[in-house]
Every structure is written in structure tokens, then in C-alpha cells.
CSV table of C-alpha atoms in Angstrom, one decimal:
chain,number,residue,atom,x,y,z
A,223,UNK,CA,17.9,-7.6,-11.6
A,224,UNK,CA,19.2,-7.2,-8.1
A,225,UNK,CA,20.8,-4.7,-6.4
A,226,UNK,CA,22.1,-3.4,-3.2
A,227,UNK,CA,19.0,-0.8,-1.2
A,228,UNK,CA,19.9,2.6,-0.7
A,229,UNK,CA,16.7,4.4,0.1
A,230,UNK,CA,13.2,3.8,0.6
A,231,UNK,CA,12.1,4.3,-2.5
A,232,UNK,CA,13.4,1.4,-3.9
A,233,UNK,CA,12.1,-0.1,-1.0
A,234,UNK,CA,9.1,0.8,-1.4
A,235,UNK,CA,9.3,0.1,-4.9
A,236,UNK,CA,10.0,-3.8,-4.4
A,237,UNK,CA,7.5,-6.3,-4.5
A,238,UNK,CA,7.3,-8.8,-1.3
A,239,UNK,CA,8.7,-11.4,-3.1
A,240,UNK,CA,11.5,-9.8,-4.9
A,241,UNK,CA,13.0,-8.5,-1.4
A,242,UNK,CA,12.9,-12.2,-0.3
A,243,UNK,CA,14.8,-12.9,-3.2
A,244,UNK,CA,17.4,-10.2,-2.1
A,245,UNK,CA,17.4,-11.7,0.9
A,246,UNK,CA,18.5,-15.5,-0.2
A,247,UNK,CA,20.8,-13.8,-2.1
A,248,UNK,CA,22.8,-11.5,0.2
A,249,UNK,CA,22.2,-8.4,-1.4
A,250,UNK,CA,19.9,-6.7,1.1
A,251,UNK,CA,19.4,-8.1,5.2
A,252,UNK,CA,16.5,-7.1,7.1
A,253,UNK,CA,18.4,-5.2,9.3
A,254,UNK,CA,19.0,-2.4,6.3
A,255,UNK,CA,15.3,-2.8,5.5
A,256,UNK,CA,14.3,-2.2,9.3
A,257,UNK,CA,16.0,0.4,10.0
A,258,UNK,CA,15.2,2.3,6.5
A,259,UNK,CA,11.5,1.7,7.5
A,260,UNK,CA,12.1,2.7,10.8
A,261,UNK,CA,13.6,6.2,9.8
A,262,UNK,CA,10.9,6.7,7.2
A,263,UNK,CA,8.0,6.4,10.2
A,264,UNK,CA,9.7,9.0,12.4
A,265,UNK,CA,9.6,11.1,9.2
A,266,UNK,CA,6.4,10.9,8.2
A,267,UNK,CA,4.7,9.9,11.0
A,268,UNK,CA,4.3,13.2,13.0
A,269,UNK,CA,2.0,14.9,9.8
A,270,UNK,CA,0.1,11.6,9.3
A,271,UNK,CA,-0.8,10.3,12.6
A,272,UNK,CA,-0.7,6.5,11.0
A,273,UNK,CA,1.1,4.4,13.1
A,274,UNK,CA,1.6,4.1,16.9
A,275,UNK,CA,3.9,1.3,19.3
A,276,UNK,CA,6.7,1.1,17.0
A,277,UNK,CA,9.5,0.3,19.3
A,278,UNK,CA,12.9,-0.5,18.0
A,279,UNK,CA,14.5,-1.8,21.2
A,280,UNK,CA,11.9,-4.8,20.2
A,281,UNK,CA,11.9,-4.7,16.5
A,282,UNK,CA,15.8,-4.2,15.9
A,283,UNK,CA,16.5,-7.8,17.8
A,284,UNK,CA,14.1,-9.5,15.6
A,285,UNK,CA,16.2,-8.0,12.6
A,286,UNK,CA,19.5,-8.9,13.3
A,287,UNK,CA,18.4,-12.4,14.4
A,288,UNK,CA,16.6,-12.9,10.6
A,289,UNK,CA,20.1,-11.4,8.9
A,290,UNK,CA,21.6,-14.3,10.7
A,291,UNK,CA,19.2,-16.6,9.5
A,292,UNK,CA,19.4,-15.5,5.8
A,293,UNK,CA,23.5,-15.4,6.0
A,294,UNK,CA,23.5,-19.2,7.3
A,295,UNK,CA,20.6,-19.8,4.3
A,296,UNK,CA,18.3,-20.6,7.1
A,297,UNK,CA,15.2,-18.9,7.4
A,298,UNK,CA,12.7,-20.1,9.5
A,299,UNK,CA,9.6,-18.7,7.3
A,300,UNK,CA,8.7,-17.2,3.7
A,301,UNK,CA,8.0,-13.7,5.3
A,302,UNK,CA,11.5,-14.0,7.3
A,303,UNK,CA,12.9,-10.3,7.9
A,304,UNK,CA,9.8,-8.4,6.0
A,305,UNK,CA,8.6,-5.3,7.7
A,306,UNK,CA,4.4,-5.6,8.3
A,307,UNK,CA,1.9,-3.4,10.5
A,308,UNK,CA,-1.2,-4.5,11.8
A,309,UNK,CA,-4.4,-2.8,12.4
A,310,UNK,CA,-5.1,-1.1,16.2
A,311,UNK,CA,-8.0,-3.3,16.5
A,312,UNK,CA,-5.9,-7.1,16.2
A,313,UNK,CA,-4.5,-8.3,19.2
A,314,UNK,CA,-0.8,-8.7,19.7
A,315,UNK,CA,0.7,-9.8,22.8
A,316,UNK,CA,3.0,-6.9,24.6
A,317,UNK,CA,1.1,-4.1,22.3
A,318,UNK,CA,-1.3,-1.7,23.0
A,319,UNK,CA,-5.2,-1.9,21.8
A,320,UNK,CA,-7.9,0.9,21.5
A,321,UNK,CA,-10.0,0.2,18.9
A,322,UNK,CA,-9.4,3.8,18.1
A,323,UNK,CA,-11.3,5.7,20.9
A,324,UNK,CA,-10.3,7.3,23.7
A,325,UNK,CA,-13.8,6.0,25.4
A,326,UNK,CA,-11.1,2.8,26.2
A,327,UNK,CA,-8.9,5.4,28.8
A,328,UNK,CA,-5.3,4.3,28.3
A,329,UNK,CA,-6.4,1.4,26.0
A,330,UNK,CA,-5.2,-2.6,26.7
A,331,UNK,CA,-2.2,-4.1,26.4
A,332,UNK,CA,-2.5,-7.2,24.8
A,333,UNK,CA,-2.4,-10.8,26.6
A,334,UNK,CA,-2.9,-13.2,23.1
A,335,UNK,CA,-2.1,-13.4,19.5
A,336,UNK,CA,-4.9,-13.4,17.2
A,337,UNK,CA,-4.9,-15.8,14.9
A,338,UNK,CA,-2.9,-13.8,12.3
A,339,UNK,CA,-0.5,-12.9,14.3
A,340,UNK,CA,0.5,-15.6,15.5
A,341,UNK,CA,1.1,-16.8,11.8
A,342,UNK,CA,2.9,-13.5,11.3
A,343,UNK,CA,5.2,-14.2,14.0
A,344,UNK,CA,5.4,-18.5,12.6
A,345,UNK,CA,6.5,-17.0,9.3
A,346,UNK,CA,9.3,-14.5,11.2
A,347,UNK,CA,7.8,-11.6,9.9
A,348,UNK,CA,8.5,-8.2,12.1
A,349,UNK,CA,5.8,-6.1,12.9
A,350,UNK,CA,6.8,-2.6,12.8
A,351,UNK,CA,3.8,-0.8,14.9
A,352,UNK,CA,0.4,-1.0,14.9
A,353,UNK,CA,-1.7,0.9,12.7
A,354,UNK,CA,-4.6,3.6,13.7
A,355,UNK,CA,-8.1,3.7,12.8
A,356,UNK,CA,-11.2,5.9,13.7
A,357,UNK,CA,-13.4,5.2,17.4
A,358,UNK,CA,-14.7,1.6,16.9
A,359,UNK,CA,-14.2,1.1,13.5
A,360,UNK,CA,-17.2,2.5,12.6
A,361,UNK,CA,-16.7,5.0,9.8
A,362,UNK,CA,-15.2,4.8,6.8
A,363,UNK,CA,-12.6,8.0,7.8
A,364,UNK,CA,-9.6,8.6,10.0
A,365,UNK,CA,-11.2,10.6,12.8
A,366,UNK,CA,-9.9,9.0,16.1
A,367,UNK,CA,-10.3,10.5,19.4
A,368,UNK,CA,-7.2,8.2,20.4
A,369,UNK,CA,-4.9,8.6,17.6
A,370,UNK,CA,-5.8,12.0,16.5
A,371,UNK,CA,-6.9,13.1,12.7
A,372,UNK,CA,-5.0,10.5,10.8
A,373,UNK,CA,-4.1,12.0,7.2
A,374,UNK,CA,-3.6,10.9,3.5
A,375,UNK,CA,-0.2,11.4,2.1
A,376,UNK,CA,-1.7,11.8,-1.1
A,377,UNK,CA,-3.0,15.4,0.2
A,378,UNK,CA,-3.1,16.1,3.8
A,379,UNK,CA,-6.2,18.0,3.8
A,380,UNK,CA,-8.4,14.4,2.9
A,381,UNK,CA,-8.8,11.3,4.5
A,382,UNK,CA,-7.6,8.5,4.3
A,383,UNK,CA,-10.3,6.4,4.2
A,384,UNK,CA,-10.9,3.9,7.1
A,385,UNK,CA,-11.1,2.0,9.4
A,386,UNK,CA,-7.9,0.7,8.6
A,387,UNK,CA,-7.2,4.3,8.5
A,388,UNK,CA,-3.4,3.8,9.3
A,389,UNK,CA,-2.6,1.2,7.1
A,390,UNK,CA,-3.2,2.9,3.8
A,391,UNK,CA,-1.6,5.7,5.3
A,392,UNK,CA,1.6,4.4,6.3
A,393,UNK,CA,1.8,1.9,3.2
A,394,UNK,CA,1.1,5.0,0.5
A,395,UNK,CA,4.4,6.3,2.5
A,396,UNK,CA,6.4,3.8,2.3
A,397,UNK,CA,6.4,2.0,5.2
A,398,UNK,CA,6.0,-2.1,5.6
A,399,UNK,CA,5.3,-4.1,2.8
A,400,UNK,CA,2.4,-5.5,3.6
A,401,UNK,CA,-0.1,-4.1,6.7
A,402,UNK,CA,-2.6,-6.6,8.3
A,403,UNK,CA,-6.2,-4.9,8.8
A,404,UNK,CA,-10.1,-5.9,9.3
A,405,UNK,CA,-13.1,-5.2,7.0
A,406,UNK,CA,-16.6,-4.9,8.3
A,407,UNK,CA,-18.0,-2.7,5.5
A,408,UNK,CA,-15.2,-2.0,3.1
A,409,UNK,CA,-12.7,-1.4,5.7
A,410,UNK,CA,-9.1,-2.2,4.3
A,411,UNK,CA,-11.1,-1.6,0.5
A,412,UNK,CA,-11.7,2.1,1.1
A,413,UNK,CA,-8.4,3.1,2.5
A,414,UNK,CA,-6.6,1.0,-0.4
A,415,UNK,CA,-9.0,3.3,-3.4
A,416,UNK,CA,-8.4,6.5,-1.0
A,417,UNK,CA,-4.5,5.8,-1.0
A,418,UNK,CA,-3.9,4.1,-4.7
A,419,UNK,CA,-3.2,1.0,-3.2
A,420,UNK,CA,-4.6,-3.0,-3.4
A,421,UNK,CA,-6.6,-4.8,-0.7
A,422,UNK,CA,-8.3,-8.0,-0.2
A,423,UNK,CA,-11.2,-8.4,2.1
A,424,UNK,CA,-11.4,-12.6,1.3
A,425,UNK,CA,-13.6,-15.1,1.7
A,426,UNK,CA,-15.4,-15.2,5.1
A,427,UNK,CA,-13.3,-17.1,7.2
A,428,UNK,CA,-10.4,-17.9,4.8
A,429,UNK,CA,-8.2,-15.8,7.0
A,430,UNK,CA,-9.2,-16.5,10.5
A,431,UNK,CA,-10.0,-14.0,12.5
A,432,UNK,CA,-11.3,-13.6,17.1
A,433,UNK,CA,-13.3,-12.8,18.0
A,434,UNK,CA,-15.2,-14.8,15.1
A,435,UNK,CA,-17.5,-13.1,12.9
A,436,UNK,CA,-19.8,-13.9,10.1
A,437,UNK,CA,-19.1,-10.4,8.7
A,438,UNK,CA,-15.9,-9.1,9.8
A,439,UNK,CA,-12.8,-10.2,8.3
A,440,UNK,CA,-9.1,-9.6,8.6
A,441,UNK,CA,-7.6,-8.4,5.0
A,442,UNK,CA,-4.4,-7.9,3.5
A,443,UNK,CA,-3.7,-4.3,1.6
A,444,UNK,CA,-0.5,-3.6,0.1
A,445,UNK,CA,0.9,-1.4,-2.9
A,446,UNK,CA,0.5,-4.0,-5.5
A,447,UNK,CA,-1.9,-6.8,-6.1
A,448,UNK,CA,1.4,-8.9,-6.6
A,449,UNK,CA,1.8,-8.6,-3.4
A,450,UNK,CA,-1.8,-10.4,-2.4
A,451,UNK,CA,-1.5,-13.9,-3.3
A,452,UNK,CA,2.0,-15.1,-1.0
A,453,UNK,CA,0.4,-13.3,2.2
A,454,UNK,CA,-2.6,-15.0,1.5
A,455,UNK,CA,-1.4,-18.4,1.3
A,456,UNK,CA,0.4,-18.2,4.6
A,457,UNK,CA,-2.3,-16.9,6.6
A,458,UNK,CA,-5.3,-18.6,5.4
A,459,UNK,CA,-6.7,-21.5,6.5
A,460,UNK,CA,-8.7,-23.4,9.6
A,461,UNK,CA,-8.0,-22.0,13.2
A,462,UNK,CA,-9.6,-24.0,16.3
A,463,UNK,CA,-10.6,-20.2,17.6
A,464,UNK,CA,-12.5,-19.3,14.3
A,465,UNK,CA,-15.1,-21.5,14.1
A,466,UNK,CA,-16.0,-19.8,10.6
A,467,UNK,CA,-12.5,-20.3,9.3
A,468,UNK,CA,-11.7,-22.0,5.9
A,469,UNK,CA,-9.0,-23.7,4.1
A,470,UNK,CA,-7.4,-22.0,0.6
A,471,UNK,CA,-9.4,-23.2,-2.9
A,472,UNK,CA,-6.9,-24.2,-5.5
A,473,UNK,CA,-6.5,-21.5,-8.1
A,474,UNK,CA,-8.8,-21.9,-11.0
A,475,UNK,CA,-8.5,-20.7,-14.9
A,476,UNK,CA,-9.9,-17.6,-15.7
A,477,UNK,CA,-9.1,-16.1,-18.9
A,478,UNK,CA,-12.5,-15.4,-20.6
A,479,UNK,CA,-14.5,-16.0,-17.3
A,480,UNK,CA,-17.8,-13.3,-17.4
A,481,UNK,CA,-17.6,-10.0,-15.8
A,482,UNK,CA,-20.1,-7.8,-15.1
A,483,UNK,CA,-19.9,-4.1,-14.1
A,484,UNK,CA,-22.1,-2.1,-12.1
A,485,UNK,CA,-22.0,1.5,-11.2
A,486,UNK,CA,-25.6,1.4,-9.6
A,487,UNK,CA,-27.4,-1.3,-7.4
A,488,UNK,CA,-30.5,0.2,-7.3
A,489,UNK,CA,-30.1,2.0,-3.7
A,490,UNK,CA,-27.6,4.2,-1.9
A,491,UNK,CA,-26.0,7.9,-3.5
A,492,UNK,CA,-24.9,8.7,-6.9
A,493,UNK,CA,-22.1,7.9,-7.7
A,494,UNK,CA,-19.4,10.8,-8.8
A,495,UNK,CA,-18.9,11.0,-12.4
A,496,UNK,CA,-15.5,10.9,-12.0
A,497,UNK,CA,-15.8,7.4,-10.5
A,498,UNK,CA,-17.9,6.3,-13.3
A,499,UNK,CA,-15.4,7.2,-15.8
A,500,UNK,CA,-12.5,5.3,-14.4
A,501,UNK,CA,-14.9,2.5,-13.7
A,502,UNK,CA,-15.8,2.0,-17.4
A,503,UNK,CA,-12.5,2.8,-18.9
A,504,UNK,CA,-11.2,-0.4,-16.8
A,505,UNK,CA,-13.9,-2.2,-18.1
A,506,UNK,CA,-12.9,-1.8,-21.8
A,507,UNK,CA,-9.4,-2.6,-20.1
A,508,UNK,CA,-10.5,-5.9,-18.7
A,509,UNK,CA,-12.1,-7.0,-21.8
A,510,UNK,CA,-9.0,-6.2,-24.0
A,511,UNK,CA,-7.6,-8.7,-22.0
A,512,UNK,CA,-10.1,-11.6,-23.3
A,513,UNK,CA,-12.5,-11.4,-20.5
A,514,UNK,CA,-16.1,-11.1,-21.6
A,515,UNK,CA,-16.9,-7.7,-20.1
A,516,UNK,CA,-20.3,-6.3,-19.9
A,517,UNK,CA,-23.0,-4.0,-18.4
A,518,UNK,CA,-24.6,-5.7,-15.1
A,519,UNK,CA,-28.6,-5.6,-15.3
A,520,UNK,CA,-29.3,-6.8,-11.6
A,521,UNK,CA,-30.9,-4.8,-9.1
A,522,UNK,CA,-31.9,-5.0,-5.3
A,523,UNK,CA,-35.4,-3.8,-5.2
A,524,UNK,CA,-35.0,-2.3,-1.7
A,525,UNK,CA,-32.1,-0.1,-0.3
A,526,UNK,CA,-30.2,-3.0,1.3
A,527,UNK,CA,-27.8,-0.6,3.3
A,528,UNK,CA,-30.4,0.7,5.6
A,529,UNK,CA,-30.4,-2.7,7.4
A,530,UNK,CA,-26.7,-3.0,7.9
A,531,UNK,CA,-26.2,0.4,9.1
A,532,UNK,CA,-28.3,-0.5,11.8
A,533,UNK,CA,-26.1,-3.3,12.4
A,534,UNK,CA,-23.4,-1.0,12.9
A,535,UNK,CA,-25.3,1.5,15.0
A,536,UNK,CA,-26.2,-1.4,17.5
A,537,UNK,CA,-22.7,-2.7,17.8
A,538,UNK,CA,-21.1,0.8,18.3
A,539,UNK,CA,-24.2,1.9,21.0
A,540,UNK,CA,-22.8,-1.9,22.5
A,541,UNK,CA,-19.0,-1.1,22.5
A,542,UNK,CA,-19.9,2.7,24.1
A,543,UNK,CA,-22.7,1.7,27.1
A,544,UNK,CA,-19.4,-1.2,28.0
A,545,UNK,CA,-16.8,1.6,27.8
A,546,UNK,CA,-15.6,3.1,31.0
A,547,UNK,CA,-18.1,5.9,32.2
A,548,UNK,CA,-15.7,8.3,33.1
A,549,UNK,CA,-14.4,8.0,29.3
A,550,UNK,CA,-17.3,7.3,27.0
A,551,UNK,CA,-18.5,10.3,26.1
A,552,UNK,CA,-15.0,11.4,24.5
A,553,UNK,CA,-16.6,9.3,21.6
A,554,UNK,CA,-16.7,12.1,18.9
A,555,UNK,CA,-19.9,13.7,19.2
A,556,UNK,CA,-20.9,13.2,16.0
A,557,UNK,CA,-20.3,9.1,15.7
A,558,UNK,CA,-22.8,9.4,19.3
A,559,UNK,CA,-25.4,10.9,17.4
A,560,UNK,CA,-25.4,8.3,14.7
A,561,UNK,CA,-25.3,5.6,17.3
A,562,UNK,CA,-28.2,6.9,19.6
A,563,UNK,CA,-31.6,6.0,18.0
A,564,UNK,CA,-30.2,2.1,18.7
A,565,UNK,CA,-30.4,2.9,22.8
A,566,UNK,CA,-33.9,2.5,22.7
A,567,UNK,CA,-34.5,-0.4,19.7
A,568,UNK,CA,-37.2,-3.2,20.6
A,569,UNK,CA,-36.2,-6.7,20.2
A,570,UNK,CA,-38.6,-6.4,17.2
A,571,UNK,CA,-36.8,-3.6,15.6
A,572,UNK,CA,-33.6,-5.9,15.7
A,573,UNK,CA,-35.1,-8.6,14.1
A,574,UNK,CA,-36.6,-6.8,11.7
A,575,UNK,CA,-33.3,-5.7,10.5
A,576,UNK,CA,-31.4,-8.6,10.8
A,577,UNK,CA,-34.1,-10.2,8.4
A,578,UNK,CA,-33.9,-7.4,6.1
A,579,UNK,CA,-29.9,-8.5,6.1
A,580,UNK,CA,-30.7,-11.9,4.7
A,581,UNK,CA,-32.9,-10.3,2.7
A,582,UNK,CA,-29.8,-8.1,1.2
A,583,UNK,CA,-27.8,-11.2,1.2
A,584,UNK,CA,-30.0,-13.5,-0.7
A,585,UNK,CA,-30.3,-10.5,-3.5
A,586,UNK,CA,-26.3,-9.8,-3.7
A,587,UNK,CA,-26.1,-14.0,-4.6
A,588,UNK,CA,-28.3,-12.8,-7.9
A,589,UNK,CA,-25.3,-10.9,-8.7
A,590,UNK,CA,-23.3,-13.9,-9.5
A,591,UNK,CA,-26.3,-15.8,-11.6
A,592,UNK,CA,-24.3,-14.6,-15.2
A,593,UNK,CA,-21.5,-13.7,-14.1
A,594,UNK,CA,-17.8,-14.9,-12.4
A,595,UNK,CA,-16.9,-11.9,-11.3
A,596,UNK,CA,-18.4,-8.5,-11.0
A,597,UNK,CA,-16.7,-5.2,-10.9
A,598,UNK,CA,-18.3,-1.9,-9.3
A,599,UNK,CA,-16.6,1.5,-7.8
A,600,UNK,CA,-15.1,0.7,-4.4
A,601,UNK,CA,-17.3,3.7,-3.3
A,602,UNK,CA,-19.9,7.0,-4.3
A,603,UNK,CA,-17.6,9.4,-4.3
A,604,UNK,CA,-13.8,10.0,-4.9
A,605,UNK,CA,-12.7,11.5,-1.3
A,606,UNK,CA,-13.6,14.0,1.6
A,607,UNK,CA,-12.0,15.9,4.0
A,608,UNK,CA,-9.8,14.8,6.4
A,609,UNK,CA,-11.5,16.1,9.4
A,610,UNK,CA,-15.2,14.7,8.5
A,611,UNK,CA,-16.7,11.1,9.5
A,612,UNK,CA,-17.8,10.2,5.5
A,613,UNK,CA,-19.5,12.5,2.7
A,614,UNK,CA,-22.8,12.5,5.1
A,615,UNK,CA,-21.6,12.7,8.9
A,616,UNK,CA,-25.4,11.4,9.4
A,617,UNK,CA,-24.8,8.3,8.0
A,618,UNK,CA,-20.7,8.1,8.8
A,619,UNK,CA,-21.0,4.8,5.8
A,620,UNK,CA,-23.5,5.2,3.6
A,621,UNK,CA,-20.7,5.6,1.1
A,622,UNK,CA,-20.2,2.1,1.2
A,623,UNK,CA,-23.0,0.5,-0.7
A,624,UNK,CA,-20.5,-1.2,-3.2
A,625,UNK,CA,-18.4,-2.9,-0.2
A,626,UNK,CA,-20.8,-3.4,2.8
A,627,UNK,CA,-22.8,-5.9,0.7
A,628,UNK,CA,-20.0,-8.2,0.3
A,629,UNK,CA,-19.1,-8.5,4.4
A,630,UNK,CA,-22.8,-9.9,4.7
A,631,UNK,CA,-22.7,-12.2,1.9
A,632,UNK,CA,-19.0,-13.2,2.2
A,633,UNK,CA,-17.6,-13.1,-1.2
A,634,UNK,CA,-14.2,-11.9,-1.7
A,635,UNK,CA,-13.6,-8.5,-3.2
A,636,UNK,CA,-9.8,-7.1,-4.1
A,637,UNK,CA,-9.4,-3.6,-4.4
A,638,UNK,CA,-6.9,-2.0,-6.7
A,639,UNK,CA,-5.8,1.5,-7.8
A,640,UNK,CA,-7.6,2.4,-11.5
A,641,UNK,CA,-7.0,6.5,-12.1
A,642,UNK,CA,-7.1,9.8,-10.3
A,643,UNK,CA,-9.4,12.8,-10.1
A,644,UNK,CA,-8.7,16.0,-11.3
A,645,UNK,CA,-7.4,17.0,-8.0
A,646,UNK,CA,-4.7,14.2,-8.1
A,647,UNK,CA,-6.6,12.3,-5.8
A,648,UNK,CA,-6.8,8.1,-6.2
A,649,UNK,CA,-9.3,6.5,-7.5
A,650,UNK,CA,-9.6,2.7,-7.1
A,651,UNK,CA,-12.0,0.0,-8.5
A,652,UNK,CA,-13.7,-2.7,-6.7
A,653,UNK,CA,-13.5,-6.8,-7.9
A,654,UNK,CA,-15.9,-9.1,-6.3
A,655,UNK,CA,-15.4,-13.1,-7.0
A,656,UNK,CA,-17.7,-16.2,-6.2
A,657,UNK,CA,-17.0,-17.9,-2.5
A,658,UNK,CA,-13.7,-19.0,-2.4
A,659,UNK,CA,-12.4,-17.9,-5.6
A,660,UNK,CA,-9.9,-15.6,-4.3
A,661,UNK,CA,-6.7,-17.0,-6.2
A,662,UNK,CA,-8.5,-16.1,-8.8
A,663,UNK,CA,-9.7,-13.0,-7.7
A,664,UNK,CA,-5.6,-11.9,-7.0
A,665,UNK,CA,-5.1,-12.7,-10.3
A,666,UNK,CA,-7.6,-11.2,-11.8
A,667,UNK,CA,-6.7,-7.9,-10.1
A,668,UNK,CA,-3.3,-8.7,-11.5
A,669,UNK,CA,-3.8,-8.6,-15.1
A,670,UNK,CA,-6.1,-5.5,-14.6
A,671,UNK,CA,-4.0,-3.7,-12.7
A,672,UNK,CA,-0.7,-4.2,-15.5
A,673,UNK,CA,-3.0,-3.5,-18.0
A,674,UNK,CA,-3.4,-0.2,-16.3
A,675,UNK,CA,0.7,0.2,-15.8
A,676,UNK,CA,0.6,-0.3,-19.6
A,677,UNK,CA,-2.0,2.6,-20.0
A,678,UNK,CA,0.6,4.9,-17.8
A,679,UNK,CA,-1.1,4.5,-14.9
A,680,UNK,CA,2.0,4.3,-12.3
A,681,UNK,CA,2.3,5.4,-8.9
A,682,UNK,CA,6.0,6.3,-7.4
A,683,UNK,CA,6.2,5.2,-4.2
A,684,UNK,CA,6.3,6.1,-1.4
A,685,UNK,CA,4.4,9.1,-1.2
A,686,UNK,CA,5.5,11.6,1.0
A,687,UNK,CA,2.7,13.9,2.7
A,688,UNK,CA,1.4,16.5,0.7
A,689,UNK,CA,-0.2,19.3,1.5
């Protein structure tokens, strides 16, 4: 049933495609949506530190122009008038880039649009603001020397996850229909788990990104798995500036597909019992939906995360030494302590960990030798305090042993909300598919998400910041 818009609660509960249907019918217009979204930003952002760069003198005229187009039945895109946000690290003309760090002083004003921003603008989406992130994107937290401590609206004492931290916090608070983040170790998937959201890290290259990377992806975050498909179809495709970019593969049937469940890859910290319990319950539900579900038996024969961590240390060290010497030591001390060893590494050391990463990728491929999809925890813990870089600050992304390997291998991965801890904090799970199976993976996520909802797992959006 089509209904007029009266509150942020109503807007946050809508699916993206439903909002467009309401626009087309003239029941809701983009100006109403814009104004509700802006009011929500102004109300909750002082507590969350999730967003920056919002300016109604820029965004409201865009909403007014969109409203006129819808009134005349002449929308210019599938996202015409839809409010979205983009991550600090994504370049956009006129919007400030900080990469989460005061090491970059006051940041840089964008001179070009990244490919994903080009496509959002082509579809006439309204970019309401940028979302905050931790320094260099090198922790799964909301600790930022540029933006402050980014907090989780489920409980302000806890982390929203990262590095797309502000995206997770703001979406959970009802701001925007989708948010575009980036993911190099789990950076859209971790905050989705922390904040009861959904996210996709697509097959490497499916959403073009700059600078081109073989491990960092642009990804989509939303409040429901059903909201991932439309934006993926619009944002996917080949782009001249990303040599890894790919076209979207067509949908294939998935009923009866083989799904292997893993709570142990043979390395990494032990998974907390509450996380394992959520995974086990979801596996039973998925089997009831007609899938062939059983426990995966493969184990890596070495610690595949250690070499990935070395990759991250070297990236962070490189960004640090190229930052302005007057500001670089504003980078959090714990983060500097973590990446400092990279300052003295030899070429032989770098070649060795690169070889270990390649070894890990070959073993990751073996996970799919007897399965179409796998299901895992998102991370080894439920959450950690907002002021911490991670559960183990000496290795800020160590809890990412289930997410980071798929950045190296290029497999698509979707996270959905799957349960709660005894403290009432969200717990997600991860579904991973073979390369280029992104649409099938989303369909699997939609099916499981609905089965969980049918069992009584529901979130009433938006989340108002809680202490």
C-alpha cells in the first residue's frame, strides 16, 4: 500500500525500490525525503560522528529538481532523488577527503569524481554527505584522528566497526537508503555486522574504483539485503580507469545449491560462542529453505592472515611517510606502533609475504571445490569498545580472519544481520560465492534474511543512539 511520508521511522523502514515506486506515484517527493534525512543527520550526528560535509544549500536544490522531474514523469535515473552517502576515501568533486586522518591536515577538496560517484550522479542520486572512517582505513574500528571517535547507535560505548564506520552508524540511524564504502579486509562487512545491516563486497572489479586495486573494492551497504541488487546493477561494469573492472554476470538459479559452513579456517583467534551459535542457527534455517547445507571440512595449513597483515602494515607505513611531516604524528599512537616494523623491511621480506599471500589465495580457492557458497562468521568477536582499534590493538584487523582472505582472492561476499548477543549487540554472518556469482549471492542472502525475520528476528529502524 502506498502511504504519504510522515517520519524518519517510516522512511528508514522502506526498501529502496519501494521509495522509487512512491516517487513515481507522486505519494512521496524527494524534497520530503531530503528534509527528513537532513533533520536526522543534524539530530544524531553530534553523538555518532558518522558524517561530515553535509550542506543543504547544495543538496536541497537537487531534491527540488528531482521532485519536478518526478512530477512531470521524467526521472533521469533509477536513483533519481534517492538520498545516499559515500565514504571519506571516495573522491568526489567539491567534497573533502581526509582518509580518516589528521595526518592529512585539513584534507583535500575533491577535483574529480570516482567511477562510483560518476554513476551515482548519472542516476541522479543525491549524495547527502560523506561518511567518516578511521585513520588510513587501517583498522576495523571508528577511531579517527580526523573525525573523532565514531560510535555505534546500538550502544554508544561500542564500535560501529570499520573502516566504513560512519556508513554503518549513519545507516543504522536511518540516514540514506544506501551507503557506498570501500572494503580491503572487511571494511563494509564489519560495520554491517556491528550495526545489524547488510553489505556486499562484490567480485573484485565489479564496481570500478580508483585508484585501481586488486584487493580493495567499492561496496554497497544497506538496511536490507533486498536493497543491494538494484544499486549493484547500476554501479557494476567496466570503466576505463579501473583495469580490473568487470561486467555483471547474469543471474543463475540457486535452489538446492551446496553451502558449506565454517567457524574455523585453521588459523586466527577462536570464535566467540555467541557468534558460533548464530551461525549454527542460520545453517539450520538455510537447510529448511531447500539448500544442501553441511559443515565445511577444509582448513588452511598455515596462518593465512599474517601475510595479509604485513600487506596492511606496509600500506599504512607508506601513507604515513608521505603525509605532511608537520601532521603525520597525529596518527593514533597505537596504529603507528603497529605499522612501525614495516619501516625497516627488506625487499626479501616483502617478496616473502607476497608469496605467502599468493599461497593463501590458492588455498582460499579450495573452499569452493565441493560447494557453491560458504557461510562463515563475519568476525571472531561480537564487538569491542568504541575507543579501541580492535579486539587486539597490537594487530587491529586480526579479528578479520574470515573476511580478509576474500579480498585477496576476489570472491564476492555478503553480510546480513543474523542475531543478537546477550548484551543486545548485533551479530552478522557472511555468505561468500564463487567469482562473478554476485546476483546469486544476493538472492541467497535475501532468502536467509527473510527466513530469519520469519523466526522473529526484526529491527525497527532507525536506531536512536543508546548508551
